[in-house]
PDB file of C-alpha atoms in Angstrom:
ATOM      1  CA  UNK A  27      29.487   5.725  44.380  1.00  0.00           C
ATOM      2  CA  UNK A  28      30.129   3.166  42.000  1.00  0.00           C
ATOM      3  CA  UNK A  29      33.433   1.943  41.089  1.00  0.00           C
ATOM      4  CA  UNK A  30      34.135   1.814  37.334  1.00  0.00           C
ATOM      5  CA  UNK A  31      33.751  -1.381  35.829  1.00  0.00           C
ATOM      6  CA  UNK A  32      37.265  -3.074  34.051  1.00  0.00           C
ATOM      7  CA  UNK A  33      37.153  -3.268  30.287  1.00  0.00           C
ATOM      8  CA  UNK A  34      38.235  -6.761  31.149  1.00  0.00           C
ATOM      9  CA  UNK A  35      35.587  -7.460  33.322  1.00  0.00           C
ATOM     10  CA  UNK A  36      33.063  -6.176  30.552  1.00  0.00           C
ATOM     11  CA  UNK A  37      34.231  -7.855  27.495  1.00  0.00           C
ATOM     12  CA  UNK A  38      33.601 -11.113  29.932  1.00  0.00           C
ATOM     13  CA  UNK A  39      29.750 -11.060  29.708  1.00  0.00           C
ATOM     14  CA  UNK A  40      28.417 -12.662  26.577  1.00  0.00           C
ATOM     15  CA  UNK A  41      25.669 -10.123  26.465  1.00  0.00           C
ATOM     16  CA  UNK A  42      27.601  -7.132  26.476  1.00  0.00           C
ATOM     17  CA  UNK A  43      26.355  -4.871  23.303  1.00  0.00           C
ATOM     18  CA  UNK A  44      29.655  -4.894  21.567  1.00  0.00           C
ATOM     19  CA  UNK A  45      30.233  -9.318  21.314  1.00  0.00           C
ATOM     20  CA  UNK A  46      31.235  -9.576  17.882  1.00  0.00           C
ATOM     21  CA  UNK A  47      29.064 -12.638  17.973  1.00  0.00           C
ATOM     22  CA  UNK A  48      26.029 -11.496  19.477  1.00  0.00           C
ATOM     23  CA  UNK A  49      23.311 -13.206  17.771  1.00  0.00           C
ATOM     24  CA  UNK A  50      21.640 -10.759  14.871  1.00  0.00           C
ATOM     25  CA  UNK A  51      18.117 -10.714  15.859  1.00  0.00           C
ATOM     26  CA  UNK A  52      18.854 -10.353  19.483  1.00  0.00           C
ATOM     27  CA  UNK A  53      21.644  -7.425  18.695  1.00  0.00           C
ATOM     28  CA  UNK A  54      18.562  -6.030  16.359  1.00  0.00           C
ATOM     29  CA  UNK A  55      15.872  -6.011  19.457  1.00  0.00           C
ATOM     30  CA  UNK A  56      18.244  -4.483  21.507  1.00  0.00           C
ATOM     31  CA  UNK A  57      18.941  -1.653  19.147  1.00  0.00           C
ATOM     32  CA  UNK A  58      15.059  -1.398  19.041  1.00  0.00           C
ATOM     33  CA  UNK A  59      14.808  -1.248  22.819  1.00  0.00           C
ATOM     34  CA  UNK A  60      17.745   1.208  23.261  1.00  0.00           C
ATOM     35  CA  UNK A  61      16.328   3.663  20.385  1.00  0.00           C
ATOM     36  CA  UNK A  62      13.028   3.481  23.144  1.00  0.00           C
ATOM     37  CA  UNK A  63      14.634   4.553  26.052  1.00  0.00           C
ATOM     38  CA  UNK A  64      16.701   7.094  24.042  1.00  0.00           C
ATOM     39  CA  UNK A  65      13.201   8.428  22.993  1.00  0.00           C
ATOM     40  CA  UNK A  66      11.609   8.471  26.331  1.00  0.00           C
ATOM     41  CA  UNK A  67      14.724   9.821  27.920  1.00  0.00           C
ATOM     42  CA  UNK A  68      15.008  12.746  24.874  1.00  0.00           C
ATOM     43  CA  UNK A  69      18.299  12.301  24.506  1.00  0.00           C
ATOM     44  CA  UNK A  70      17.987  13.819  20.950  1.00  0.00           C
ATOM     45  CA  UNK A  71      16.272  17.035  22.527  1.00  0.00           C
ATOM     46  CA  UNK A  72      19.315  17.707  24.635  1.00  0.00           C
ATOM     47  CA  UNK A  73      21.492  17.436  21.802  1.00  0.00           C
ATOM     48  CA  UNK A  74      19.520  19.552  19.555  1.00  0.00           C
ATOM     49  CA  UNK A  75      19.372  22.326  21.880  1.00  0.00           C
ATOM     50  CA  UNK A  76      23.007  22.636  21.781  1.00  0.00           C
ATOM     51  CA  UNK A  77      23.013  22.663  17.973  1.00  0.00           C
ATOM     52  CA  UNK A  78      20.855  24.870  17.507  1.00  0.00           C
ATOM     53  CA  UNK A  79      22.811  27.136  19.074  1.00  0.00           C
ATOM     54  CA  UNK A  80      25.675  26.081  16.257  1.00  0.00           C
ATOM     55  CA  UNK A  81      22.935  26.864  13.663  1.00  0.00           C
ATOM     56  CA  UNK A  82      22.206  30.258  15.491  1.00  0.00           C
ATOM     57  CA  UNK A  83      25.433  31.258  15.082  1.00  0.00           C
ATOM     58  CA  UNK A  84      25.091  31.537  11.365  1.00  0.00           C
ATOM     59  CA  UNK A  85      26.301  29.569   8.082  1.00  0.00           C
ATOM     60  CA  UNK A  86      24.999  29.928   4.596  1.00  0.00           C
ATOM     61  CA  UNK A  87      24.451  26.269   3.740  1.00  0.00           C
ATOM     62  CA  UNK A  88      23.154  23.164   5.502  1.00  0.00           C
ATOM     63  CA  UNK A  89      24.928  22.536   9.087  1.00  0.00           C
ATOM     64  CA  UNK A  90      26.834  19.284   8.624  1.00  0.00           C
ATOM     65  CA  UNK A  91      26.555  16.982  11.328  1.00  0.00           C
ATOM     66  CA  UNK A  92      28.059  13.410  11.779  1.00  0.00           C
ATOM     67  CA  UNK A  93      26.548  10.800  15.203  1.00  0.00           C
ATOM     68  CA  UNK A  94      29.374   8.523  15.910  1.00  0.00           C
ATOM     69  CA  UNK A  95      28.079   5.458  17.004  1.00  0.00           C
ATOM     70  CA  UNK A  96      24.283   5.849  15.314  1.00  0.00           C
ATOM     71  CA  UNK A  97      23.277   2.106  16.367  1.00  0.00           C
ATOM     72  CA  UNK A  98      19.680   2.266  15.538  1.00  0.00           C
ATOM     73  CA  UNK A  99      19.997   5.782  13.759  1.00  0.00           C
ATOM     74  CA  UNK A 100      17.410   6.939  16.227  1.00  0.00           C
ATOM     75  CA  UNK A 101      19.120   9.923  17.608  1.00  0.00           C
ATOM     76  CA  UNK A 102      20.098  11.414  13.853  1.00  0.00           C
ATOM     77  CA  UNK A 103      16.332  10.673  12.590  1.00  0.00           C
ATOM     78  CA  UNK A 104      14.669  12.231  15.359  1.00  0.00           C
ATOM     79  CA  UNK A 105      17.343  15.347  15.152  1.00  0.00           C
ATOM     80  CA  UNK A 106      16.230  15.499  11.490  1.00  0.00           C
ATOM     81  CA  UNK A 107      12.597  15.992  12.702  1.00  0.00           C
ATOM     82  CA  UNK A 108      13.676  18.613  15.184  1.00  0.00           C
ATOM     83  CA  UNK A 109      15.414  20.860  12.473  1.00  0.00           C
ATOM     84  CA  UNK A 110      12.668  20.541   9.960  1.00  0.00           C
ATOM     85  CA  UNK A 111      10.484  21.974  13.435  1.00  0.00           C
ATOM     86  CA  UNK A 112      12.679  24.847  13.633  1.00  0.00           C
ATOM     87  CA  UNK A 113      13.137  25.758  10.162  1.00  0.00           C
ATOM     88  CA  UNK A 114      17.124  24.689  10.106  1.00  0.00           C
ATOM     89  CA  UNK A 115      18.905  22.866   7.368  1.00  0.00           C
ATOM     90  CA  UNK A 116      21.274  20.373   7.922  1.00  0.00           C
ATOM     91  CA  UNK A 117      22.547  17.169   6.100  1.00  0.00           C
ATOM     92  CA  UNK A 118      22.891  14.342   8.749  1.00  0.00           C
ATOM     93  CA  UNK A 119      25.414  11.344   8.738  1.00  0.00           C
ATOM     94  CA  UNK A 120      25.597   8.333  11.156  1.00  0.00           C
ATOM     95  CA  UNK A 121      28.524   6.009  11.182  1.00  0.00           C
ATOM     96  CA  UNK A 122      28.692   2.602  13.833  1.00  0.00           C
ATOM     97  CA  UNK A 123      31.701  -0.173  13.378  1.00  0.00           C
ATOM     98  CA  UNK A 124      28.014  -2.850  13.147  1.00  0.00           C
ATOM     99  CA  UNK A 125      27.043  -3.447   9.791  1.00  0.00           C
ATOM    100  CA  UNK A 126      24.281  -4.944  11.797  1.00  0.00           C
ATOM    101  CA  UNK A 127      23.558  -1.411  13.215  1.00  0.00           C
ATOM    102  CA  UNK A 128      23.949  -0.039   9.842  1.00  0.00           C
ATOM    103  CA  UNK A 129      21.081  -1.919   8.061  1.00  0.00           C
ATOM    104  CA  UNK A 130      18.689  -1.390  10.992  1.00  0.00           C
ATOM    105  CA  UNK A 131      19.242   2.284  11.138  1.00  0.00           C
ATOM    106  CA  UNK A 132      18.767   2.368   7.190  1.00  0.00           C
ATOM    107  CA  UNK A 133      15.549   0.766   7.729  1.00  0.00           C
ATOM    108  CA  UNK A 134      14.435   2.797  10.094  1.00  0.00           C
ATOM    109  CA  UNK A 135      15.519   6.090   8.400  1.00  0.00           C
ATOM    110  CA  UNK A 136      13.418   4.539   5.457  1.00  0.00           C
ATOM    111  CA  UNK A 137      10.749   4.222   7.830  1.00  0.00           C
ATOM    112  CA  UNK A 138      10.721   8.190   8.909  1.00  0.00           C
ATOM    113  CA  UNK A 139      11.223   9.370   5.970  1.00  0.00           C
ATOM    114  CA  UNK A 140      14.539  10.597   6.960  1.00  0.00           C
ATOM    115  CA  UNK A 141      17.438  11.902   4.596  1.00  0.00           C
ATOM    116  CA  UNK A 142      20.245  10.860   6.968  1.00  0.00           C
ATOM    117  CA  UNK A 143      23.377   9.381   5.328  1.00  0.00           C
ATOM    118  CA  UNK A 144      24.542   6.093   7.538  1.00  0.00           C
ATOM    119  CA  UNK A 145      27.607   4.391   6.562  1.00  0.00           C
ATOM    120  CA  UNK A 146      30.319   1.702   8.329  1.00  0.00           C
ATOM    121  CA  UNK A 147      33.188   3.023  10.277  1.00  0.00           C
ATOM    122  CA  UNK A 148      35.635   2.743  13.248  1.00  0.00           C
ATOM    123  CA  UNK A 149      36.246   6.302  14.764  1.00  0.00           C
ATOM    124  CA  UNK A 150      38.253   5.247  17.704  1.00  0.00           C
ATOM    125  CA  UNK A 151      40.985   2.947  14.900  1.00  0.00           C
ATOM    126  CA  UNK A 152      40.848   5.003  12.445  1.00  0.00           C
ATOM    127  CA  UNK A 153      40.171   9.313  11.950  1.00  0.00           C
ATOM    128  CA  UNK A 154      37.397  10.470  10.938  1.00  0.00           C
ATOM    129  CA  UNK A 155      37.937  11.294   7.086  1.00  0.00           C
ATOM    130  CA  UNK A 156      35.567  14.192   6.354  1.00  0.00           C
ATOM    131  CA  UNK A 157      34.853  17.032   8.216  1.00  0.00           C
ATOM    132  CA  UNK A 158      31.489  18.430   9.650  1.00  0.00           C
ATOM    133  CA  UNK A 159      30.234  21.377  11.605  1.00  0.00           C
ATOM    134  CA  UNK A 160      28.955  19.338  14.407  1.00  0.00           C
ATOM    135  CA  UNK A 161      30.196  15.897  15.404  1.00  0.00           C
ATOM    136  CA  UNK A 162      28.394  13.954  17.956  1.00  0.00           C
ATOM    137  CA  UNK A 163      27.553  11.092  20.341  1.00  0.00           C
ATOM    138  CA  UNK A 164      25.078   9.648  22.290  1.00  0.00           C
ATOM    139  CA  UNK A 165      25.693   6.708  24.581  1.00  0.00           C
ATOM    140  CA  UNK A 166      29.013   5.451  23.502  1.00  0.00           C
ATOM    141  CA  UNK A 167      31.799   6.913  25.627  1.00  0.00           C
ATOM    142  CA  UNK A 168      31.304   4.237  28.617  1.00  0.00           C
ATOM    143  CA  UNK A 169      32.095   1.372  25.597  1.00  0.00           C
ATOM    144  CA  UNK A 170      35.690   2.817  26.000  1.00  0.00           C
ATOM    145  CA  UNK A 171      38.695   2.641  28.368  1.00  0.00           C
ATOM    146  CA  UNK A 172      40.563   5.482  29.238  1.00  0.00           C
ATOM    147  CA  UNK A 173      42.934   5.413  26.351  1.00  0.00           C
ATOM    148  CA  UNK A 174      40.321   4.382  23.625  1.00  0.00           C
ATOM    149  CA  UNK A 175      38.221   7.324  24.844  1.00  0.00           C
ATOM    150  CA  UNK A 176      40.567  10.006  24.333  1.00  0.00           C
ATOM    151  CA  UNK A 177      41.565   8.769  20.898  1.00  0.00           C
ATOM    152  CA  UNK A 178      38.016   8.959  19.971  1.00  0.00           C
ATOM    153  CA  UNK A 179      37.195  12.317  21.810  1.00  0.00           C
ATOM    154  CA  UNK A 180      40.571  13.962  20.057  1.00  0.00           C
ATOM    155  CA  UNK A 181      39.275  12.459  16.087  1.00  0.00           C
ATOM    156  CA  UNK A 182      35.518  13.836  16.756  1.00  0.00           C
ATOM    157  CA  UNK A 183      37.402  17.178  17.448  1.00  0.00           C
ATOM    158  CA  UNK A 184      39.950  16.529  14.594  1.00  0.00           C
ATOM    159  CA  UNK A 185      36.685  16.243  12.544  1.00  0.00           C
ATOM    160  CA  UNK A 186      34.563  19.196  13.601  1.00  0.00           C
ATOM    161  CA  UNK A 187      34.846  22.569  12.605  1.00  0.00           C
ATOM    162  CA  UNK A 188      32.278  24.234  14.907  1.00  0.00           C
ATOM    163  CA  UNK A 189      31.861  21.821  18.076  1.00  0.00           C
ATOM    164  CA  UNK A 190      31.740  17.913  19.712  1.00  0.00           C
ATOM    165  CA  UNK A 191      28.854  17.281  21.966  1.00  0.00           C
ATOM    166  CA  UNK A 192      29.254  14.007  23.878  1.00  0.00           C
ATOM    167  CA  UNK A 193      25.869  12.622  26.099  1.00  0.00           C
ATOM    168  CA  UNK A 194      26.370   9.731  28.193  1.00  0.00           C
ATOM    169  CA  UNK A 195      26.153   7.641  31.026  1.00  0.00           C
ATOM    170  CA  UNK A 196      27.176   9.148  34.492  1.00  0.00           C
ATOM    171  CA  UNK A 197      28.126   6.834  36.919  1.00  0.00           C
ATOM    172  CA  UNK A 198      26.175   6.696  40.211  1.00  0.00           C
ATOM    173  CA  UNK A 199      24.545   4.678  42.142  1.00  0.00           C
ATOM    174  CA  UNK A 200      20.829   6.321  41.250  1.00  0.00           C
ATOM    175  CA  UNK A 201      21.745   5.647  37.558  1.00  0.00           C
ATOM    176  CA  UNK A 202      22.320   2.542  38.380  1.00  0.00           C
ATOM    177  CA  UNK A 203      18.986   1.772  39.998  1.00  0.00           C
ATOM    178  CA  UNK A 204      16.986   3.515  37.027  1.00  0.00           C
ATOM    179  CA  UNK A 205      19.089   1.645  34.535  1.00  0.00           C
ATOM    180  CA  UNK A 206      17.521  -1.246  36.309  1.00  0.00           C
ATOM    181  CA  UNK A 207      14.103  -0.066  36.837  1.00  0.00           C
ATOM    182  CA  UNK A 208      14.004   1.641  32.822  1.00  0.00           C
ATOM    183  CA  UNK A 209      14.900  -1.744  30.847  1.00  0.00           C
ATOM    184  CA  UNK A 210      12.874  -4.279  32.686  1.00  0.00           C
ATOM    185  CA  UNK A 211       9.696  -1.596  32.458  1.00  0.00           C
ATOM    186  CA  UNK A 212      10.521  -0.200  28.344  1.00  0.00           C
ATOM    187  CA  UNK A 213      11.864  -3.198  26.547  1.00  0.00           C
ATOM    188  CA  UNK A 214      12.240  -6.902  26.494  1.00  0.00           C
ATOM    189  CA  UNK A 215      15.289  -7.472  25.393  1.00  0.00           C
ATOM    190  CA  UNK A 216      17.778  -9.465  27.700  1.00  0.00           C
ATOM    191  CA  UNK A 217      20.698  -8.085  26.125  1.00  0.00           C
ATOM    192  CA  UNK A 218      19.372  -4.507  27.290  1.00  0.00           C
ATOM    193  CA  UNK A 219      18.062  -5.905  30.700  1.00  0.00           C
ATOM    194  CA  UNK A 220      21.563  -7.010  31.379  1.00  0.00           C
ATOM    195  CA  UNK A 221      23.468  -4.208  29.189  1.00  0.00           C
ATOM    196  CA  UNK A 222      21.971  -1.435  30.697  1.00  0.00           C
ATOM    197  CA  UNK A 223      23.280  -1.408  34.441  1.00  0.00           C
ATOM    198  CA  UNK A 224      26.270  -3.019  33.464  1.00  0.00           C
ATOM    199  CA  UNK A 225      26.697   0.104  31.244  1.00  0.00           C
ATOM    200  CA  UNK A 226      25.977   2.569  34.149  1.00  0.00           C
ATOM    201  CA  UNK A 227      29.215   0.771  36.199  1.00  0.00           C
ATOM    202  CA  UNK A 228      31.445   1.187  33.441  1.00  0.00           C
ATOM    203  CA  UNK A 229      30.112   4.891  32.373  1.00  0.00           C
ATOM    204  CA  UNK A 230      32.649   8.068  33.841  1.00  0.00           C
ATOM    205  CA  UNK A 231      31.482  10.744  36.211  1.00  0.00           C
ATOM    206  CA  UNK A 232      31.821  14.441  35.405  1.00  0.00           C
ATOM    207  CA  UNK A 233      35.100  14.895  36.977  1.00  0.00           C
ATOM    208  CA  UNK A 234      36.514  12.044  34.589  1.00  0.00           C
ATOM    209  CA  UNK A 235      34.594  13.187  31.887  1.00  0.00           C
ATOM    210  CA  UNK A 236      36.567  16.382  31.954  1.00  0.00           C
ATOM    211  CA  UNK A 237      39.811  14.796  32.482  1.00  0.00           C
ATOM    212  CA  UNK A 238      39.980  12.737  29.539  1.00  0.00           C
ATOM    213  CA  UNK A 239      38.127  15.809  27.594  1.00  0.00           C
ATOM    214  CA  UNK A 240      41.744  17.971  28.610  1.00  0.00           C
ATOM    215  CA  UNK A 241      44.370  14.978  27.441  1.00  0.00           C
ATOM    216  CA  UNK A 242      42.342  14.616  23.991  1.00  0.00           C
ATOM    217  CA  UNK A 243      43.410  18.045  24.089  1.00  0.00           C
ATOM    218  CA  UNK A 244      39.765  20.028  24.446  1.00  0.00           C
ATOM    219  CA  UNK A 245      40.799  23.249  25.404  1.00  0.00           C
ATOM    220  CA  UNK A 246      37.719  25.002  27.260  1.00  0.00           C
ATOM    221  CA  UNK A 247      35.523  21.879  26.957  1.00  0.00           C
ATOM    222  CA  UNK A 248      32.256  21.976  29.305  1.00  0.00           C
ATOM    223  CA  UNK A 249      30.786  19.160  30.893  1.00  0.00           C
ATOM    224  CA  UNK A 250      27.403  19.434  33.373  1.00  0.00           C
ATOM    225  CA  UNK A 251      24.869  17.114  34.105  1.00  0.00           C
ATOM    226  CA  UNK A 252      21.570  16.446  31.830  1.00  0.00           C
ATOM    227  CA  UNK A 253      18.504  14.422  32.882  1.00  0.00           C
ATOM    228  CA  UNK A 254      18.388  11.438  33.283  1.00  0.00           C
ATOM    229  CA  UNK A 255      21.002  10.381  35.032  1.00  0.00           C
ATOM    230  CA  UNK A 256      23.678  11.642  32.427  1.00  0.00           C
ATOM    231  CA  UNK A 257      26.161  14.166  31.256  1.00  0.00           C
ATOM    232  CA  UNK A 258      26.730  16.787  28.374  1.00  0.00           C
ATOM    233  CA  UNK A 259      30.379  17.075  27.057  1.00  0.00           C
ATOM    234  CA  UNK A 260      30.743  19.886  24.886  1.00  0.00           C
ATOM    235  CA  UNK A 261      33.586  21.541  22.876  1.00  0.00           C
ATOM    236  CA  UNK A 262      32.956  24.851  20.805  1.00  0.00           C
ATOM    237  CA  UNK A 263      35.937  25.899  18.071  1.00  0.00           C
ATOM    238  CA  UNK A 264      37.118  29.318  18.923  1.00  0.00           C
ATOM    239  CA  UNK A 265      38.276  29.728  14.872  1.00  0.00           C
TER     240      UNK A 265
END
């Protein structure tokens, strides 16, 4: 098993996704190359199936839903796509602390013709300030250390008045190797080539996961493993 990478040892690496000063264009084709392994891994699929199951349980407007940490917008645009499939309303937001991130998922929501509502913010400095059904997030929790995480897991739950699904990372060794394998073979940015396993070393496995799920104060929270390589974390109001 992999042992969990320092945030110290992270923020060292001049690549690292979250460098303040990482060059625009190369942030930009990163967010690019990410948004294709997110499709090719349907990460949006496994979240939508879980939603759904919000949607199933009934409300007589559009189900609100907020991504926390949208980079590219990918995961909200394609989740947009899946509810117009099924016949489900919902008004989608996306917030990331990149302004960079920001314009590229605006473009690219412009691109899909996708209503989704993307907008600067810090969740893990700052709660959120409006309140959805759903809040989400996709690939974000291994950005954190322990502390950080938990703030964020306890304002996404703050936020939500139905449930907080959280996909990410799960450490292993496997993971590691397919992290490897996926962004040399899907993308050619260097900041994903080199973001990508490093991410994998500093992601949690399930049993952490769950641990920092119960001190952010998620009673009953679920966690279990998706494919590829990942995990679900998942907290359902009982209001």
């Amino acid at each position: 098993m992999l042992r969990r990478a320092s945030l110290r040892q992270r923020n060292r690496q001049p690549e690292w996704m979250d460098e303040p000063n990482l060059d625009r264009e190369l942030h930009e084709n990163a967010l690019r190359g990410l948004a294709r392994i997110n499709s090719l891994s349907f990460a949006a699929t496994a979240l939508w199936r879980e939603i759904a199951n919000v949607a199933r349980a009934g409300v007589d407007r559009p189900l609100r839903i907020l991504d926390v940490a949208t980079g590219s917008g990918d995961v909200p645009i394609r989740l947009q796509a899946l509810a117009a499939n099924a016949g489900v309303a919902v008004e989608l937001s996306g917030c990331d602390i990149s302004t960079t991130a920001i314009d590229v998922a605006r473009t690219q929501a412009r691109s899909a013709r996708a209503d989704v509502d993307f907008f600067a913010a810090n969740p893990v400095q700052t709660p959120i300030s409006q309140r959805y059904d759903v809040v989400m997030a996709s690939l974000f929790l291994h950005h954190l250390d322990e502390e950080a995480a938990v703030t964020l897991l306890r304002h996404m739950r703050d936020a939500a008045t139905s449930a907080v699904f959280v996909s990410d990372l799960r450490r292993s060794t496997p993971g590691y190797w397919l992290a490897r394998i996926a962004t040399q073979a899907l993308t050619r940015s260097p900041v994903v080539h080199v973001d990508g396993p490093r991410s994998v070393e500093a992601a949690f496995t399930i049993d952490e996961a769950q641990k920092l799920a119960a001190a952010a104060g998620w009673t009953s929270a679920t966690v279990r493993p998706i494919f590829p390589c990942r995990f679900l974390l998942s907290w359902r109001s009982k209001r």
